[in-house]
XYZ file of N, CA and C in Angstrom:
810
model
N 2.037 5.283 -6.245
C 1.156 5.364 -7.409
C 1.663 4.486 -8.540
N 2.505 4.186 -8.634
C 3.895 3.419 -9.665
C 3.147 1.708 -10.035
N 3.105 1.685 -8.730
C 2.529 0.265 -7.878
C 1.339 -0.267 -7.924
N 0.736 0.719 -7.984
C -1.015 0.771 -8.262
C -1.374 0.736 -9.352
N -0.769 1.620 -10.177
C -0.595 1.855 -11.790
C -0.369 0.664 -12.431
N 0.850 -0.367 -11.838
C 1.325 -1.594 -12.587
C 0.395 -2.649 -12.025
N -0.351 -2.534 -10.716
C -1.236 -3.289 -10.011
C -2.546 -3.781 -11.184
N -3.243 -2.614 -11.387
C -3.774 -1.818 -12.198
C -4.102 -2.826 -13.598
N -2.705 -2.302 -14.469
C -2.313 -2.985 -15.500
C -2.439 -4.474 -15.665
N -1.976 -5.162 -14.638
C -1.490 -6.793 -14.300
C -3.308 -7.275 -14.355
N -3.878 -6.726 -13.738
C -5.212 -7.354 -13.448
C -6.049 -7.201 -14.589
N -6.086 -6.047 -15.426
C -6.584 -5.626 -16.796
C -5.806 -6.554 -17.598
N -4.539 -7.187 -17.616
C -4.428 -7.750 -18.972
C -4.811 -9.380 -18.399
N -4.817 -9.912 -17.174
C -5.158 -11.080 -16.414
C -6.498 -11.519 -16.839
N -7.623 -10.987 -17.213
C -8.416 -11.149 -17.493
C -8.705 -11.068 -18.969
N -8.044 -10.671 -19.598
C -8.306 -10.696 -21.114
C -8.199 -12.551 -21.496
N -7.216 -13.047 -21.451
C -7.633 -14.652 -21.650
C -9.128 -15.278 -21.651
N -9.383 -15.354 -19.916
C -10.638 -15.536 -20.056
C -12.029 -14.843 -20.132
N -11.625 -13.462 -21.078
C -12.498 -13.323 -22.266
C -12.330 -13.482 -23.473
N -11.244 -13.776 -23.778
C -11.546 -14.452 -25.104
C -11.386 -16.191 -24.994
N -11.679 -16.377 -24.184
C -11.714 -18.458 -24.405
C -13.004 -18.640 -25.398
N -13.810 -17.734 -25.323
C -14.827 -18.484 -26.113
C -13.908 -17.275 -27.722
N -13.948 -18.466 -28.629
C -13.137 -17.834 -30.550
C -14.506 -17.535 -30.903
N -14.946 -16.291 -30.430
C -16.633 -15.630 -30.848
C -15.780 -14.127 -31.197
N -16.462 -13.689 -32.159
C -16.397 -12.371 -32.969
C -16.572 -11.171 -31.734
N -17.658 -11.558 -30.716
C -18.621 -11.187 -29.689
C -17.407 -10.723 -28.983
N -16.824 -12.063 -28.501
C -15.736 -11.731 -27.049
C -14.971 -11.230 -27.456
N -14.042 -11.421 -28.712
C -12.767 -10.544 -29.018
C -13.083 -9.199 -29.254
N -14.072 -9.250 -28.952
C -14.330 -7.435 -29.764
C -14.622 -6.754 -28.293
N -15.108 -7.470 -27.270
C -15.769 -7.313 -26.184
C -14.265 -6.916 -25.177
N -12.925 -8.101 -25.354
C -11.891 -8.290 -24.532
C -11.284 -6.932 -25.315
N -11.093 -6.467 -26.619
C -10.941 -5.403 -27.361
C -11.135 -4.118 -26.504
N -12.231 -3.806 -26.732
C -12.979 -2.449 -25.920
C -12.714 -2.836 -24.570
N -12.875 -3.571 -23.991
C -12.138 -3.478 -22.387
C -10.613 -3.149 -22.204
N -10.023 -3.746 -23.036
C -8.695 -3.537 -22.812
C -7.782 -2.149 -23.228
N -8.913 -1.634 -24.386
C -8.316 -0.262 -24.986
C -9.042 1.013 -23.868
N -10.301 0.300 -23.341
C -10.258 1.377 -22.020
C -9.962 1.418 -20.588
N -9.252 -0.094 -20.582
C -8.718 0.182 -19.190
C -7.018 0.553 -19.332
N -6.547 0.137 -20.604
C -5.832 0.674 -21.176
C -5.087 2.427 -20.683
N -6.296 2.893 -21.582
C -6.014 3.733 -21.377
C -6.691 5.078 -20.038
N -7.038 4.618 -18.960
C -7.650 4.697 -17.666
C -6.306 4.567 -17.270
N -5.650 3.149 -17.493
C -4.723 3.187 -16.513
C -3.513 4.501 -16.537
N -3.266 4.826 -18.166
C -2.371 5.600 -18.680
C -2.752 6.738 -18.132
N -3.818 7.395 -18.185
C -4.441 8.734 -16.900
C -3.495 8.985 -15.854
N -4.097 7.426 -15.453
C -3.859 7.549 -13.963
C -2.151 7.757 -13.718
N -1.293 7.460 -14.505
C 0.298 7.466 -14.270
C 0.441 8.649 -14.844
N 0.186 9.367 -15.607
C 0.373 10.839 -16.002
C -0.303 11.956 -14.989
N -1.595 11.276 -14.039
C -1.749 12.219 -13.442
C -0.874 12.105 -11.700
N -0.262 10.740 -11.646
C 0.077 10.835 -10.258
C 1.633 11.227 -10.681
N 2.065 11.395 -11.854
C 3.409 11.784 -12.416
C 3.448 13.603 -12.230
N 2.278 14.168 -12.285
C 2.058 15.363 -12.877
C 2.131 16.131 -10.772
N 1.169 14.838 -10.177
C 1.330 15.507 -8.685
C 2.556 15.079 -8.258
N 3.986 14.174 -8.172
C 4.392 13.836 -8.029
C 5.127 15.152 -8.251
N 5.196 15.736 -9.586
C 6.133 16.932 -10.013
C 5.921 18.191 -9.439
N 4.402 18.457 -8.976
C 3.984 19.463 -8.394
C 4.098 19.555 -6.547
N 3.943 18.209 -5.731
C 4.402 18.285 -4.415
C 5.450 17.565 -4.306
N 6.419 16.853 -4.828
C 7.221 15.665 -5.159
C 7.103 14.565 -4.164
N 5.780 13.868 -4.354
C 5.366 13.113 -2.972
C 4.711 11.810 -3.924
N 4.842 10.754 -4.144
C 5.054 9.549 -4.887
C 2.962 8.807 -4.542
N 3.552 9.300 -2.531
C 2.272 8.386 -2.061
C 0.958 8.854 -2.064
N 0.071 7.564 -2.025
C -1.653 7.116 -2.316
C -1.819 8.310 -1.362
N -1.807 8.392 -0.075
C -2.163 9.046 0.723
C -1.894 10.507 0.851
N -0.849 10.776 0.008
C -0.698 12.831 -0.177
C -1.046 12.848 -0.966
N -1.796 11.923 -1.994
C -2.304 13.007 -3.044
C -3.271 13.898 -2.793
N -2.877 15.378 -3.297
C -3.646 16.216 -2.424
C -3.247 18.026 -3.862
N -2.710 17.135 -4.537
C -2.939 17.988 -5.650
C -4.136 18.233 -6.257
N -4.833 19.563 -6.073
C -7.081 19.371 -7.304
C -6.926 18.757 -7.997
N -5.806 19.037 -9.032
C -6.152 18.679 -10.347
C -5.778 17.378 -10.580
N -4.580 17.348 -10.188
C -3.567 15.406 -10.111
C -5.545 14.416 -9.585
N -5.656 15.143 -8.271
C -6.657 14.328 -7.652
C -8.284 13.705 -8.994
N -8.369 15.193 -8.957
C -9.412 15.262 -9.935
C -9.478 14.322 -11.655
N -8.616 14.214 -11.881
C -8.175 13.370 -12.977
C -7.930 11.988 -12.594
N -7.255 11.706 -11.701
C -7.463 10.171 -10.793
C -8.647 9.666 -10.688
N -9.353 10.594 -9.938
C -10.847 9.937 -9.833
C -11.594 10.008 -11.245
N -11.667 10.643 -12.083
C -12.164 10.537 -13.269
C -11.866 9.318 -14.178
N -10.705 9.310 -14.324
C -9.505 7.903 -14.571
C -10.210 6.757 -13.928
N -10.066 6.796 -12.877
C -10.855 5.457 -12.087
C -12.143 5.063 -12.050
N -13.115 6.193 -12.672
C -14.360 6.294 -12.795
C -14.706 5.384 -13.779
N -13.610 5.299 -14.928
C -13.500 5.296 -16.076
C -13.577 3.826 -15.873
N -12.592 3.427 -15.154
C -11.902 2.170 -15.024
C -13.335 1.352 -14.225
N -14.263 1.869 -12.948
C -15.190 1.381 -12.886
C -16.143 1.274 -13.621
N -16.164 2.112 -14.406
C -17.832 2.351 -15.804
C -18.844 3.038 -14.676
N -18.450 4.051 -14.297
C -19.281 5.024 -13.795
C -19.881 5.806 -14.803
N -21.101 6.453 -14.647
C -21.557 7.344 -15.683
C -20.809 8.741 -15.620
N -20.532 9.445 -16.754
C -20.581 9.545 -17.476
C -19.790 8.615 -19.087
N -18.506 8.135 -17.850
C -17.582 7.093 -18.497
C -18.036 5.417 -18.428
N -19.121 5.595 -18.256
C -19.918 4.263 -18.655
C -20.217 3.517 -20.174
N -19.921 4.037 -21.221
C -20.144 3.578 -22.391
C -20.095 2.389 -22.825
N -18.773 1.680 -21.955
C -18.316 0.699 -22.484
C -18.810 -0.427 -21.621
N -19.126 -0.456 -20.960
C -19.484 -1.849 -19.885
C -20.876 -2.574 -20.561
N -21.883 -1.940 -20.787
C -23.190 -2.641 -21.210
C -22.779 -3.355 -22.216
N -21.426 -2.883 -23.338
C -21.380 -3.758 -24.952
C -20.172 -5.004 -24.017
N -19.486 -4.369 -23.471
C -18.010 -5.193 -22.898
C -19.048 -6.847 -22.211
N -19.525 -6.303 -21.204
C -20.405 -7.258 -20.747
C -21.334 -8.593 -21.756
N -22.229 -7.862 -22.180
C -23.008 -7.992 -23.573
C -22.128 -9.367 -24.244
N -20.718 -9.240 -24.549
C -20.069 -10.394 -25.211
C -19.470 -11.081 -24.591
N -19.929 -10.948 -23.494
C -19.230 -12.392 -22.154
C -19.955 -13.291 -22.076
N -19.473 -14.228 -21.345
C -20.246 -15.549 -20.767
C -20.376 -15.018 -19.421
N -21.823 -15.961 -18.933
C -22.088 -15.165 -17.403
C -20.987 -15.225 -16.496
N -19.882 -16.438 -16.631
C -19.144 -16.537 -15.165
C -17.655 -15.601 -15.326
N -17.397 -14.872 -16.625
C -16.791 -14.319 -17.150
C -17.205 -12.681 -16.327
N -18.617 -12.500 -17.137
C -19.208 -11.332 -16.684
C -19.178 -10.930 -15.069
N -19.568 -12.140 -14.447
C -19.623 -12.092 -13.124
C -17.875 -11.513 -12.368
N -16.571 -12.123 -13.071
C -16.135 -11.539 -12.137
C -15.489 -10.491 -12.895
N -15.888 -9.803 -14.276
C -15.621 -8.330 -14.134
C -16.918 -7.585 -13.562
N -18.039 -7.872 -13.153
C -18.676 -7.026 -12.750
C -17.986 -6.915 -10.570
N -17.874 -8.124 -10.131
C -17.709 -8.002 -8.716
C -15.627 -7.707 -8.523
N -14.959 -8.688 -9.043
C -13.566 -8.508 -8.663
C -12.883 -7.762 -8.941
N -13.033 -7.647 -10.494
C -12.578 -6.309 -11.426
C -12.658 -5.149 -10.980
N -13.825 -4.531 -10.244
C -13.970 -3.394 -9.698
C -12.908 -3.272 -8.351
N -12.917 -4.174 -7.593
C -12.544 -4.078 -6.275
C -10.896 -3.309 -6.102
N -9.854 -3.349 -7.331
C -8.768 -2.585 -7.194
C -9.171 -0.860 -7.302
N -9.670 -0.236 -8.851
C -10.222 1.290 -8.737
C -10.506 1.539 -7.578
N -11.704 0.479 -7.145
C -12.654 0.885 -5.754
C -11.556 1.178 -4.415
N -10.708 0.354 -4.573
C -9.522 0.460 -3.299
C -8.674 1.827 -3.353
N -8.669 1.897 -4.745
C -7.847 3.660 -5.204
C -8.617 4.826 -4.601
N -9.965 4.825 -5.583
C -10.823 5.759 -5.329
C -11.106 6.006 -3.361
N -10.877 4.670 -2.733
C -11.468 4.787 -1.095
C -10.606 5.574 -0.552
N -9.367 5.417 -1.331
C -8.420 6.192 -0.379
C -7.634 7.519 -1.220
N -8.404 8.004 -1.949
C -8.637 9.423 -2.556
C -9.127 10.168 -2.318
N -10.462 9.411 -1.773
C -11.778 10.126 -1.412
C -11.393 11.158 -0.814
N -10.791 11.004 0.706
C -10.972 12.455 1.285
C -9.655 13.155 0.750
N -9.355 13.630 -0.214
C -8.803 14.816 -0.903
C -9.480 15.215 -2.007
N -10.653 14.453 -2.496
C -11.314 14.693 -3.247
C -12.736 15.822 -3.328
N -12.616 16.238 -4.502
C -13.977 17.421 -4.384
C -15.476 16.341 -4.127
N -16.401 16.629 -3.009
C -17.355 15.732 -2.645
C -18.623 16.309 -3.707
N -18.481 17.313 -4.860
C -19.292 17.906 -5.408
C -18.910 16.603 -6.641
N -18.084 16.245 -7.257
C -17.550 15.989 -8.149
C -18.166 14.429 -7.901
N -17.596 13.747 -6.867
C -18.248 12.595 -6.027
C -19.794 12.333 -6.183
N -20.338 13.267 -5.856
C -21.954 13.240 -5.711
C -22.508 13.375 -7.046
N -22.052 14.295 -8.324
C -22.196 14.201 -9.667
C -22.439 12.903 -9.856
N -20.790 12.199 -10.132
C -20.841 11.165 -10.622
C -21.842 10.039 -10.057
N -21.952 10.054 -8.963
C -23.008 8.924 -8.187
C -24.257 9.057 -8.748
N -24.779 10.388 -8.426
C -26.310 10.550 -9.102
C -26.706 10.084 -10.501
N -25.483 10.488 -11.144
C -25.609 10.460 -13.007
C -25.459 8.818 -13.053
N -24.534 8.350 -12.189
C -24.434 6.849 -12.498
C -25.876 6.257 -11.973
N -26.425 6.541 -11.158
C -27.600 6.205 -10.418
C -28.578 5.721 -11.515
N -28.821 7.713 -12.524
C -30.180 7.682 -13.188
C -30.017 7.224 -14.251
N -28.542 6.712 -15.191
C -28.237 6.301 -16.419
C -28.205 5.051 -15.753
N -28.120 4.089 -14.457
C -28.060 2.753 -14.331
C -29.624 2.761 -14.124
N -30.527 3.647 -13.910
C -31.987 3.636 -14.373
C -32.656 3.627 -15.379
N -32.182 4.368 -16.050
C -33.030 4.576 -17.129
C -32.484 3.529 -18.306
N -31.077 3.264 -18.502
C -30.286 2.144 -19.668
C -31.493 1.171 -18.827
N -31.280 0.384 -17.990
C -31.943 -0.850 -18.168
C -33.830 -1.103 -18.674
N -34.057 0.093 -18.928
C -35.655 0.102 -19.075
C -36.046 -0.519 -20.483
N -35.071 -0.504 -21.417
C -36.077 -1.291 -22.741
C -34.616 -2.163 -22.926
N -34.120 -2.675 -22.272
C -33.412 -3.959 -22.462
C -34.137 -5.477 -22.794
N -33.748 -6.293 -23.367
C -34.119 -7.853 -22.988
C -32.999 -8.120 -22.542
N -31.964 -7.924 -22.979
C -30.297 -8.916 -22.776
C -30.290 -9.244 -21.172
N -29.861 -9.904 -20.433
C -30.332 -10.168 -19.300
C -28.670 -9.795 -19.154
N -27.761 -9.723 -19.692
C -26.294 -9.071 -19.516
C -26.155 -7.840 -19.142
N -27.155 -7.035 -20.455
C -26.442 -5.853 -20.594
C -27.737 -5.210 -19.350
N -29.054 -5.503 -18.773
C -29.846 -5.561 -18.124
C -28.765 -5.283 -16.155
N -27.967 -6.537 -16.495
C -27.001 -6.363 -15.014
C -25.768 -5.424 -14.939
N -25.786 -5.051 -16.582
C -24.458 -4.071 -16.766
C -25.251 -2.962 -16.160
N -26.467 -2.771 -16.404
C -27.101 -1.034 -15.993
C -26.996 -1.329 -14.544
N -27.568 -2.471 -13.548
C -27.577 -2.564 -12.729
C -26.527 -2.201 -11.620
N -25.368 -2.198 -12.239
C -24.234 -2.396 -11.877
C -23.477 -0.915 -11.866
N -24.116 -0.428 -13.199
C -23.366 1.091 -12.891
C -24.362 1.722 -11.620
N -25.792 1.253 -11.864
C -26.544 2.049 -10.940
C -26.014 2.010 -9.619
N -25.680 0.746 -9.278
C -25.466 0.123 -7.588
C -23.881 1.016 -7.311
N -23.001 1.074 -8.037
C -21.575 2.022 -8.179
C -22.273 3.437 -8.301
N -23.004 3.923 -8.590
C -23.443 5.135 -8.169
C -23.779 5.259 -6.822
N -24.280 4.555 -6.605
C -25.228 4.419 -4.772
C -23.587 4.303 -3.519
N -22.584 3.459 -4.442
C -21.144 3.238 -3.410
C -20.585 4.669 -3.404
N -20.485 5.572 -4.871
C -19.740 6.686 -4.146
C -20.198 7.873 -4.017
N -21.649 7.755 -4.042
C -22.549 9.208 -3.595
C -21.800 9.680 -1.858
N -21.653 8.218 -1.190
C -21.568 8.020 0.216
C -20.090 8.240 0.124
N -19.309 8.288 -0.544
C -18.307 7.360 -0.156
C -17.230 8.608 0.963
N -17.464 10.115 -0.008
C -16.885 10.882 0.820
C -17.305 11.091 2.595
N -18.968 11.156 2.641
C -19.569 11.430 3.943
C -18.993 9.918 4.944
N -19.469 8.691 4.424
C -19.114 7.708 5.219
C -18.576 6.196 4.385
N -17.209 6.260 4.610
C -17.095 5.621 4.011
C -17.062 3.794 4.098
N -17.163 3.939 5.236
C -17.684 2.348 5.882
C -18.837 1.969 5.402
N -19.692 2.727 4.812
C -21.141 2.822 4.587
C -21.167 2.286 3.070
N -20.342 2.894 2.149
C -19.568 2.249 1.027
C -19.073 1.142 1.019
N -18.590 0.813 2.110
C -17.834 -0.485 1.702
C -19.175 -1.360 2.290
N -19.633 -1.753 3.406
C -21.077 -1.900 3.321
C -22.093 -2.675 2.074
N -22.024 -1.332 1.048
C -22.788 -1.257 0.135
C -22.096 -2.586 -0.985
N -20.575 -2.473 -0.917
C -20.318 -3.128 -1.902
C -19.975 -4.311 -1.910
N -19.858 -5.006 -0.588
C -19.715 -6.498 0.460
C -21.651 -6.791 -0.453
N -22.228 -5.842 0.057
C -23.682 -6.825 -0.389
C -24.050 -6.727 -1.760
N -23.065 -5.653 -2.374
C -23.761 -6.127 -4.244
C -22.898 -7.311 -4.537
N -21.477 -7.151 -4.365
C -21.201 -8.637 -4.524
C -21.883 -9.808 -4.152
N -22.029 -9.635 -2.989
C -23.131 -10.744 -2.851
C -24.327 -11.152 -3.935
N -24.927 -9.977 -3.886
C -26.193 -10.316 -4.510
C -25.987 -10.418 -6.174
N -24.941 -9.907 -6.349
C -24.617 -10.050 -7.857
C -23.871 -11.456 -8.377
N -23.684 -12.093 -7.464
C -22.591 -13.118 -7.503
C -23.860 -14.302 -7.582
N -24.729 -13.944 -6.651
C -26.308 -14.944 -6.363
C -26.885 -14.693 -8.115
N -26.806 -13.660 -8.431
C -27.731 -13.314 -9.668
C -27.157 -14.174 -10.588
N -26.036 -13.546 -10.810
C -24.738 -14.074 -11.796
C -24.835 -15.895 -12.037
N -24.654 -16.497 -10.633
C -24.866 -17.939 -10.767
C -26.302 -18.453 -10.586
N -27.130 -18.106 -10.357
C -28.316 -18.365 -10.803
C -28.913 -18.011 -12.478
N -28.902 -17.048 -12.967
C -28.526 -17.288 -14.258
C -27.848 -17.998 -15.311
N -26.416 -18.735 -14.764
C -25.868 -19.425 -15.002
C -26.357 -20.949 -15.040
N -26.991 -21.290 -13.850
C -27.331 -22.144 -13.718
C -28.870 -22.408 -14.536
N -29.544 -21.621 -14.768
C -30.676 -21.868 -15.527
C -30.334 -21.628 -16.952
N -29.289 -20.811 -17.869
C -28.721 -21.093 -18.637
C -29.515 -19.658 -19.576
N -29.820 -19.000 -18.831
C -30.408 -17.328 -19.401
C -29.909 -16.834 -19.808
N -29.724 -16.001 -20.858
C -28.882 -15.030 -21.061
C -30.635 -13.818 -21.951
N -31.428 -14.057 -21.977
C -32.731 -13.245 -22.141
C -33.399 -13.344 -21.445
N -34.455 -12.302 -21.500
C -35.512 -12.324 -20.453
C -36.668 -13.351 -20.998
N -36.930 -13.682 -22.002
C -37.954 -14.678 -22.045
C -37.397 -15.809 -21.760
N -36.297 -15.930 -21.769
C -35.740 -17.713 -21.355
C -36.238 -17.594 -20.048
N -36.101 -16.492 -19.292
C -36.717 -16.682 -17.445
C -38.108 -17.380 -17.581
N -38.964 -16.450 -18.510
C -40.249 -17.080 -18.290
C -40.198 -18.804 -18.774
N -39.201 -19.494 -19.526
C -39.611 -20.884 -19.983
C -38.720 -21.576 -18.999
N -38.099 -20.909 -17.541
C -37.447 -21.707 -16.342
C -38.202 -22.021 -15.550
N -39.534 -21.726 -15.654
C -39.837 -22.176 -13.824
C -40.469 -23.230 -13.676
N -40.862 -24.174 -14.922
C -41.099 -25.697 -15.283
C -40.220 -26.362 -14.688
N -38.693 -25.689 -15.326
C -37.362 -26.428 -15.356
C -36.602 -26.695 -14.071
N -36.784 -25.254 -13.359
C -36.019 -25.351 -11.884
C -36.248 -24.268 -11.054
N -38.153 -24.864 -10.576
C -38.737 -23.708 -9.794
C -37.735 -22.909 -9.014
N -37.156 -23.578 -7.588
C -36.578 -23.067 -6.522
C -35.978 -22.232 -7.198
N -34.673 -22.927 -8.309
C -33.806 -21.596 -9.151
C -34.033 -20.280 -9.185
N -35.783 -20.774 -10.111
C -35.854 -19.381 -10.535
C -36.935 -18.468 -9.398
N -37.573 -19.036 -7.846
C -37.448 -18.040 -6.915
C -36.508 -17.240 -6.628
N -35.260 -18.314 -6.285
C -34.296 -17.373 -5.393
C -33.383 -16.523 -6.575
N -33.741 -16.946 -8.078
C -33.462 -15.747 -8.949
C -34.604 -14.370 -8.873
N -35.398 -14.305 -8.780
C -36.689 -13.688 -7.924
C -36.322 -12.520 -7.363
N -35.749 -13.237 -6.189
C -35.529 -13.038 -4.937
C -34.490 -11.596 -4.970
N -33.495 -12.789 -5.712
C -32.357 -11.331 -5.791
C -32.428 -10.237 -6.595
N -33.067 -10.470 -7.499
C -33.883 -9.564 -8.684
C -34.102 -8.661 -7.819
N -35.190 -8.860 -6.488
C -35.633 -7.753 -6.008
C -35.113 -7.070 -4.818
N -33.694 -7.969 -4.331
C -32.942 -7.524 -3.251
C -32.316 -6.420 -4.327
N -31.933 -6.593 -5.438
C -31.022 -5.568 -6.061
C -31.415 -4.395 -6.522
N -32.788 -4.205 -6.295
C -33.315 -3.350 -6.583
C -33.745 -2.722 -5.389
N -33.265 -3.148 -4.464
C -33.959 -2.550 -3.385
C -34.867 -2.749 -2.196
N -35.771 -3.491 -2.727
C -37.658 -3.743 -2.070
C -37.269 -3.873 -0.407
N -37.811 -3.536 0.170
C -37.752 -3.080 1.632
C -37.507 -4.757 2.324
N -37.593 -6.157 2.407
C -37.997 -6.530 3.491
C -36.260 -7.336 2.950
N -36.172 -7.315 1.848
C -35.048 -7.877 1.712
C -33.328 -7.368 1.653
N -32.095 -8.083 1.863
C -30.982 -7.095 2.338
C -30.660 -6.464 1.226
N -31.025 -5.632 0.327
C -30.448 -5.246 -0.610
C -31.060 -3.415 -0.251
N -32.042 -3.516 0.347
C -32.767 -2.251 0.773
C -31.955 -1.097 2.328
N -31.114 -2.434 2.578
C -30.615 -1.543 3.890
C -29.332 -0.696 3.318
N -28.376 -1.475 2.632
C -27.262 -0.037 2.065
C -28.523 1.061 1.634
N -29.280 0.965 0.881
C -30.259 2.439 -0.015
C -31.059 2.888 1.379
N -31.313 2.245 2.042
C -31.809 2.857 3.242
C -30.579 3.743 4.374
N -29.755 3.365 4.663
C -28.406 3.772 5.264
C -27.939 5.119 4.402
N -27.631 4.915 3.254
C -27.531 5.976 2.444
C -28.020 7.605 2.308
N -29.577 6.946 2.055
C -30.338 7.770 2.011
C -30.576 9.109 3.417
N -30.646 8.271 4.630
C -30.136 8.721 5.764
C -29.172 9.745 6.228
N -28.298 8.793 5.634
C -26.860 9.884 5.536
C -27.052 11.175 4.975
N -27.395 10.871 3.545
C -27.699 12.110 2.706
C -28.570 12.729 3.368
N -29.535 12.581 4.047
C -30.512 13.535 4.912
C -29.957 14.091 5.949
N -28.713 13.511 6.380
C -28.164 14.267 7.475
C -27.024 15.173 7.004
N -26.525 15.370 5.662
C -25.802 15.977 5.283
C -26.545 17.221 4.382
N -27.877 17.163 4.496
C -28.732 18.420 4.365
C -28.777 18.399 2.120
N -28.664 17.151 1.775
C -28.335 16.922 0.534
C -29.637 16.089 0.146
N -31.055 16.799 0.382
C -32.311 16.327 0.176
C -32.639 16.233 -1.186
N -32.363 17.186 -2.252
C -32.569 16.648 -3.246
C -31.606 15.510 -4.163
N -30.444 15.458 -3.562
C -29.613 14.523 -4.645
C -30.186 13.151 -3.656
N -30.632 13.214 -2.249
C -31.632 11.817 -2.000
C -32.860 12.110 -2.438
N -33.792 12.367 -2.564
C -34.707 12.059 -3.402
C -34.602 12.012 -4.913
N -33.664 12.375 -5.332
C -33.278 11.974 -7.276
C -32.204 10.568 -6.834
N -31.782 9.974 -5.751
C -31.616 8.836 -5.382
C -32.468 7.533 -5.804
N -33.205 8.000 -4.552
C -34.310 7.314 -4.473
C -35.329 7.316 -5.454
N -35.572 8.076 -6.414
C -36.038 8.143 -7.419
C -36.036 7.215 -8.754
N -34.610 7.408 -8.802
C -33.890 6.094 -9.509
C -33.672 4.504 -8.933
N -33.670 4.513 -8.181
C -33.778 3.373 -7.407
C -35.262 2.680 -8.076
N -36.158 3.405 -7.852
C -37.671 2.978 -8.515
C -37.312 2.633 -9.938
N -36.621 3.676 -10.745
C -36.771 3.148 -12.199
C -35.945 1.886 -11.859
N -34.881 1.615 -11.341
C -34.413 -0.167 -11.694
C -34.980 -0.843 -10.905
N -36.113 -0.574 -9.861
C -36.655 -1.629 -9.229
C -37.921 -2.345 -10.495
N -38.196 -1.117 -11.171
C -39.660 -1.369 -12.050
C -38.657 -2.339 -13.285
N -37.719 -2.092 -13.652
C -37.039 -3.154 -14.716
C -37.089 -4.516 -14.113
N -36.578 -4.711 -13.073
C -36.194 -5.898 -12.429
C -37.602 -6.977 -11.869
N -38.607 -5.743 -11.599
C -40.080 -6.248 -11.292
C -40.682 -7.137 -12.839
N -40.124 -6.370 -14.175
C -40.118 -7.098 -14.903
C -39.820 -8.210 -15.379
């Protein structure tokens, strides 16, 4: 946990540089609030694997198996992903980036928590798991509905799609990782297609497709893989999912799934 903790740390302050390269009021305030909450996420997390450490005297990722040590880890890390309820900070953090900035705290940045949390999971309460997924689901639904910022628009997106990774993550967790091989993808497509047309609002989309039709299809495109729409790959993790949850007899937290899924498909249709 020592290791992970300093892992942790190294990658949170690695990225502060290039958010502040741009000398904007925006980013320092932006690299600010990221850093005072992964900050202190990370500090959680060493007080709580200190606290199981004292209670089974067992150091490793894999015994943690203390409730409470556990339970505070994943909360900690929740934190550290911008899961809902500990989502506050990602839509403003985001918000004062540049897209290629944004892009890899939304895809790389995550990928250490996500490696913690995978291998927590099964000592973890799957009630606690499924909370957080749903709540991240319907707050990555409902935040993006009266947005323009085409940032803070992929910040909702983003908690939503991290809701959908650890609803599953206890039942199957291959199914999770799955899920999060193709938001990178498709977020990485979004991310540089935006980039490349030079968006950062939603009416700049409408004055691109003079500029660089194809662009702004296959910006389109992924718009609606990320939301879901059936023929494209963004629909098979929410389809796989959903499944699962039907076989784990957990019909209403899939249909308040799938529910939400509609509210960010109807933003993105926008």
């Amino acid at each position: 946990w020592f290791l992970a903790w300093m892992g942790l740390e190294i990658s949170t302050i690695a990225i502060l540089p290039l958010m502040t390269q741009q000398h904007h009021p925006r980013a320092i305030e932006a690299a600010t609030k990221y850093f005072l909450t992964q900050a202190t996420a990370a500090a959680v997390i060493l007080f709580a694997s200190t606290a199981n450490a004292w209670a089974l005297g067992d150091w490793n990722i894999s015994q943690t198996s203390h409730p409470l040590a556990v339970t505070i880890i994943l909360l900690a890390l929740a934190l550290k992903i911008g899961l809902a309820p500990m989502h506050l900070w990602l839509p403003e953090v985001l918000q004062g980036l540049d897209l290629t900035t944004g892009l890899i705290l939304s895809t790389w940045q995550k990928l250490a928590p996500f490696a913690l949390i995978y291998q927590i999971a099964p000592h973890t309460n799957p009630t606690l798991l499924i909370s957080l997924g749903v709540l991240s689901a319907l707050v990555g639904g409902w935040g993006g509905l009266n947005q323009t910022q085409l940032r803070k628009l992929m910040a909702f997106s983003t908690i939503g799609h991290w809701g959908w990774v650890i609803i599953i993550l206890h039942f199957s967790p291959s199914l999770a990782l799955l899920n999060v091989v193709i938001y990178i993808a498709m977020t990485t497509a979004m991310f540089l297609s935006l980039k490349g047309m030079a968006a950062t609002k939603i009416n700049s989309l409408a004055m691109a497709w003079p500029k660089a039709p194809i662009l702004t299809l296959l910006a389109m495109l992924c718009l609606l893989s990320l939301g879901g729409l059936p023929p494209l790959t963004g629909f098979m993790p929410k389809w796989l999912i959903l499944q699962e949850l039907m076989k784990q007899d957990l019909t209403v937290v899939a249909v308040t799934m799938a529910m939400s899924a509609l509210l960010s498909l109807f933003f993105y249709l926008r």
